[in-house]
């Protein structure tokens, strides 16, 4: 065996592989050259008898030969391997799958668990569930909700705008709250309305243990003839009792939102200390849980609803902080870390 023999043998094998056009030929090639008693193994056998002086060089050439033939073989196999009929009986689709590496089949995410509990309570009180797009336009997220053109919430600091939106007059953005879904429902013209709208919202905030750039909200909207603030208060009190516990109370504080008038901030009595004062409620006895109010007549009008005939209330709450309080989670980032050691606890 000489170096040039090896070079010649190598080109011959590679050319043969190149010419192969079926899995059967590929299989035959393997049996002739690549198995334990094949031609390449034979060459390694012969290597033992070559003169000492050329042994290192011949060894190197032979190793290269084997490597390049194996690579070429793998390449051809990736093309013709699919036809390998003999493999089919090995694939038994009725075979039971391997058990999961953990004993539990899976968990609902704590955020979704909290959200679903809330949604269920409203569904039991006659609310429908509605969804809207996360990529919104300025009109739905702000304009029709009665945000003045220079309202600070439109500022780049808070909103993720998306470049090259289809309509330059109404740029695309990631919705900053679920309230645009209210607009879409009212625009649909189907009255009366009684719906909750869960979903993800986005704000350009510094990320910390307390705030994330993406979080969940649950919005509520009722529009009908003769809807009053008393209806709003009744629904929220009923929700608080079902979600936070039967002895929960609520209190309404005046607030401001462009899309509601009057607007309120709603607190629920602290369910940890029952209103006595503790670390969680910062010794006030109350937890701030949502924003709400009567739908502003301008908003009704913007959505084609006559405010002389119809009135409505709306409310919106954050899910993440509620879930954090409920489960004693100290960092909002745990929700998106996707660490199974965290998730499996819920
Ligand atoms: N959209 C408001 C927010 O994100 C919450 C809200 C909804 C307030 C509906 C009033 C009525 O802060």
mmCIF file of N, CA and C in Angstrom, residues 86-137:
data_model
loop_
_atom_site.group_PDB
_atom_site.id
_atom_site.type_symbol
_atom_site.label_atom_id
_atom_site.label_comp_id
_atom_site.label_asym_id
_atom_site.label_seq_id
_atom_site.Cartn_x
_atom_site.Cartn_y
_atom_site.Cartn_z
ATOM 1 N N UNK A 86 -36.721 -0.633 4.696
ATOM 2 C CA UNK A 86 -36.488 -1.613 5.750
ATOM 3 C C UNK A 86 -36.677 -1.021 7.149
ATOM 4 N N UNK A 87 -36.590 0.284 7.255
ATOM 5 C CA UNK A 87 -36.736 0.901 8.569
ATOM 6 C C UNK A 87 -38.189 0.967 9.012
ATOM 7 N N UNK A 88 -39.122 0.946 8.049
ATOM 8 C CA UNK A 88 -40.527 1.179 8.369
ATOM 9 C C UNK A 88 -41.081 0.286 9.480
ATOM 10 N N UNK A 89 -40.828 -1.018 9.451
ATOM 11 C CA UNK A 89 -41.395 -1.863 10.514
ATOM 12 C C UNK A 89 -40.894 -1.457 11.908
ATOM 13 N N UNK A 90 -39.780 -0.754 11.960
ATOM 14 C CA UNK A 90 -39.256 -0.360 13.266
ATOM 15 C C UNK A 90 -40.070 0.770 13.872
ATOM 16 N N UNK A 91 -40.821 1.488 13.014
ATOM 17 C CA UNK A 91 -41.571 2.637 13.493
ATOM 18 C C UNK A 91 -42.981 2.184 13.852
ATOM 19 N N UNK A 92 -43.195 1.890 15.124
ATOM 20 C CA UNK A 92 -44.501 1.407 15.570
ATOM 21 C C UNK A 92 -45.272 2.550 16.209
ATOM 22 N N UNK A 93 -46.243 3.058 15.450
ATOM 23 C CA UNK A 93 -46.971 4.235 15.920
ATOM 24 C C UNK A 93 -47.902 3.916 17.086
ATOM 25 N N UNK A 94 -48.124 2.630 17.332
ATOM 26 C CA UNK A 94 -49.022 2.278 18.438
ATOM 27 C C UNK A 94 -48.267 2.114 19.752
ATOM 28 N N UNK A 95 -46.929 2.230 19.687
ATOM 29 C CA UNK A 95 -46.138 2.039 20.894
ATOM 30 C C UNK A 95 -46.433 3.169 21.888
ATOM 31 N N UNK A 96 -46.635 2.864 23.161
ATOM 32 C CA UNK A 96 -46.893 3.959 24.124
ATOM 33 C C UNK A 96 -45.671 4.869 24.237
ATOM 34 N N UNK A 97 -45.907 6.167 24.439
ATOM 35 C CA UNK A 97 -44.773 7.085 24.507
ATOM 36 C C UNK A 97 -44.047 6.913 25.832
ATOM 37 N N UNK A 98 -42.828 7.423 25.848
ATOM 38 C CA UNK A 98 -42.032 7.356 27.070
ATOM 39 C C UNK A 98 -42.701 8.237 28.135
ATOM 40 N N UNK A 99 -42.696 7.815 29.403
ATOM 41 C CA UNK A 99 -43.325 8.670 30.424
ATOM 42 C C UNK A 99 -42.560 9.991 30.567
ATOM 43 N N UNK A 100 -43.257 11.061 30.988
ATOM 44 C CA UNK A 100 -42.593 12.350 31.188
ATOM 45 C C UNK A 100 -41.520 12.191 32.257
ATOM 46 N N UNK A 101 -40.444 12.974 32.163
ATOM 47 C CA UNK A 101 -39.372 12.839 33.146
ATOM 48 C C UNK A 101 -39.812 13.247 34.561
ATOM 49 N N UNK A 102 -40.950 13.942 34.655
ATOM 50 C CA UNK A 102 -41.427 14.324 35.983
ATOM 51 C C UNK A 102 -42.753 13.622 36.238
ATOM 52 N N UNK A 103 -43.120 13.517 37.503
ATOM 53 C CA UNK A 103 -44.328 12.756 37.795
ATOM 54 C C UNK A 103 -45.604 13.528 37.467
ATOM 55 N N UNK A 104 -45.528 14.879 37.389
ATOM 56 C CA UNK A 104 -46.745 15.654 37.096
ATOM 57 C C UNK A 104 -46.888 15.897 35.602
ATOM 58 N N UNK A 105 -48.118 15.895 35.104
ATOM 59 C CA UNK A 105 -48.321 16.082 33.666
ATOM 60 C C UNK A 105 -48.147 17.528 33.202
ATOM 61 N N UNK A 106 -48.212 18.502 34.090
ATOM 62 C CA UNK A 106 -48.067 19.900 33.679
ATOM 63 C C UNK A 106 -48.859 20.787 34.596
ATOM 64 N N UNK A 107 -48.683 22.085 34.451
ATOM 65 C CA UNK A 107 -49.358 23.028 35.350
ATOM 66 C C UNK A 107 -49.907 24.206 34.590
ATOM 67 N N UNK A 108 -51.001 24.723 35.082
ATOM 68 C CA UNK A 108 -51.467 26.003 34.590
ATOM 69 C C UNK A 108 -50.510 27.053 35.134
ATOM 70 N N UNK A 109 -50.153 28.018 34.289
ATOM 71 C CA UNK A 109 -49.289 29.095 34.753
ATOM 72 C C UNK A 109 -50.024 29.915 35.812
ATOM 73 N N UNK A 110 -49.333 30.354 36.880
ATOM 74 C CA UNK A 110 -50.034 31.082 37.954
ATOM 75 C C UNK A 110 -50.781 32.325 37.461
ATOM 76 N N UNK A 111 -50.257 32.978 36.434
ATOM 77 C CA UNK A 111 -50.955 34.157 35.906
ATOM 78 C C UNK A 111 -52.279 33.756 35.259
ATOM 79 N N UNK A 112 -52.227 32.694 34.466
ATOM 80 C CA UNK A 112 -53.421 32.235 33.756
ATOM 81 C C UNK A 112 -54.437 31.687 34.755
ATOM 82 N N UNK A 113 -53.910 31.045 35.804
ATOM 83 C CA UNK A 113 -54.785 30.520 36.849
ATOM 84 C C UNK A 113 -55.574 31.666 37.498
ATOM 85 N N UNK A 114 -54.868 32.736 37.824
ATOM 86 C CA UNK A 114 -55.503 33.898 38.450
ATOM 87 C C UNK A 114 -56.501 34.526 37.480
ATOM 88 N N UNK A 115 -56.046 34.701 36.245
ATOM 89 C CA UNK A 115 -56.894 35.307 35.221
ATOM 90 C C UNK A 115 -58.173 34.489 35.010
ATOM 91 N N UNK A 116 -58.015 33.170 34.910
ATOM 92 C CA UNK A 116 -59.185 32.315 34.680
ATOM 93 C C UNK A 116 -60.179 32.374 35.832
ATOM 94 N N UNK A 117 -59.632 32.446 37.054
ATOM 95 C CA UNK A 117 -60.540 32.561 38.218
ATOM 96 C C UNK A 117 -61.369 33.832 38.100
ATOM 97 N N UNK A 118 -60.704 34.922 37.711
ATOM 98 C CA UNK A 118 -61.418 36.198 37.583
ATOM 99 C C UNK A 118 -62.468 36.122 36.477
ATOM 100 N N UNK A 119 -62.038 35.610 35.332
ATOM 101 C CA UNK A 119 -62.948 35.535 34.178
ATOM 102 C C UNK A 119 -64.166 34.677 34.534
ATOM 103 N N UNK A 120 -63.931 33.538 35.218
ATOM 104 C CA UNK A 120 -65.043 32.656 35.583
ATOM 105 C C UNK A 120 -66.075 33.381 36.431
ATOM 106 N N UNK A 121 -65.597 34.207 37.355
ATOM 107 C CA UNK A 121 -66.526 34.937 38.231
ATOM 108 C C UNK A 121 -67.420 35.853 37.389
ATOM 109 N N UNK A 122 -66.808 36.550 36.427
ATOM 110 C CA UNK A 122 -67.608 37.462 35.598
ATOM 111 C C UNK A 122 -68.535 36.697 34.645
ATOM 112 N N UNK A 123 -68.043 35.577 34.122
ATOM 113 C CA UNK A 123 -68.895 34.782 33.228
ATOM 114 C C UNK A 123 -70.133 34.298 33.993
ATOM 115 N N UNK A 124 -69.930 33.902 35.250
ATOM 116 C CA UNK A 124 -71.080 33.472 36.068
ATOM 117 C C UNK A 124 -72.053 34.608 36.332
ATOM 118 N N UNK A 125 -71.582 35.858 36.203
ATOM 119 C CA UNK A 125 -72.475 36.993 36.403
ATOM 120 C C UNK A 125 -73.018 37.507 35.061
ATOM 121 N N UNK A 126 -72.852 36.721 34.023
ATOM 122 C CA UNK A 126 -73.489 37.059 32.748
ATOM 123 C C UNK A 126 -72.623 37.816 31.755
ATOM 124 N N UNK A 127 -71.319 37.900 32.019
ATOM 125 C CA UNK A 127 -70.434 38.609 31.082
ATOM 126 C C UNK A 127 -69.943 37.663 29.985
ATOM 127 N N UNK A 128 -69.787 38.212 28.795
ATOM 128 C CA UNK A 128 -69.138 37.453 27.732
ATOM 129 C C UNK A 128 -67.641 37.717 27.800
ATOM 130 N N UNK A 129 -66.845 36.918 27.077
ATOM 131 C CA UNK A 129 -65.401 37.135 27.045
ATOM 132 C C UNK A 129 -65.025 37.581 25.641
ATOM 133 N N UNK A 130 -64.276 38.694 25.540
ATOM 134 C CA UNK A 130 -63.890 39.208 24.217
ATOM 135 C C UNK A 130 -62.385 39.450 24.171
ATOM 136 N N UNK A 131 -61.844 39.316 22.977
ATOM 137 C CA UNK A 131 -60.404 39.513 22.788
ATOM 138 C C UNK A 131 -60.157 40.529 21.684
ATOM 139 N N UNK A 132 -58.990 41.171 21.735
ATOM 140 C CA UNK A 132 -58.617 42.111 20.679
ATOM 141 C C UNK A 132 -57.143 41.961 20.356
ATOM 142 N N UNK A 133 -56.698 42.643 19.301
ATOM 143 C CA UNK A 133 -55.300 42.497 18.884
ATOM 144 C C UNK A 133 -54.324 43.169 19.860
ATOM 145 N N UNK A 134 -53.119 42.582 19.961
ATOM 146 C CA UNK A 134 -52.092 43.205 20.808
ATOM 147 C C UNK A 134 -51.378 44.321 20.055
ATOM 148 N N UNK A 135 -51.350 44.220 18.731
ATOM 149 C CA UNK A 135 -50.815 45.314 17.930
ATOM 150 C C UNK A 135 -52.009 46.182 17.548
ATOM 151 N N UNK A 136 -52.008 47.402 18.034
ATOM 152 C CA UNK A 136 -53.152 48.285 17.866
ATOM 153 C C UNK A 136 -52.752 49.495 17.037
ATOM 154 N N UNK A 137 -53.749 50.344 16.740
ATOM 155 C CA UNK A 137 -53.418 51.639 16.163
ATOM 156 C C UNK A 137 -53.723 52.717 17.206
#
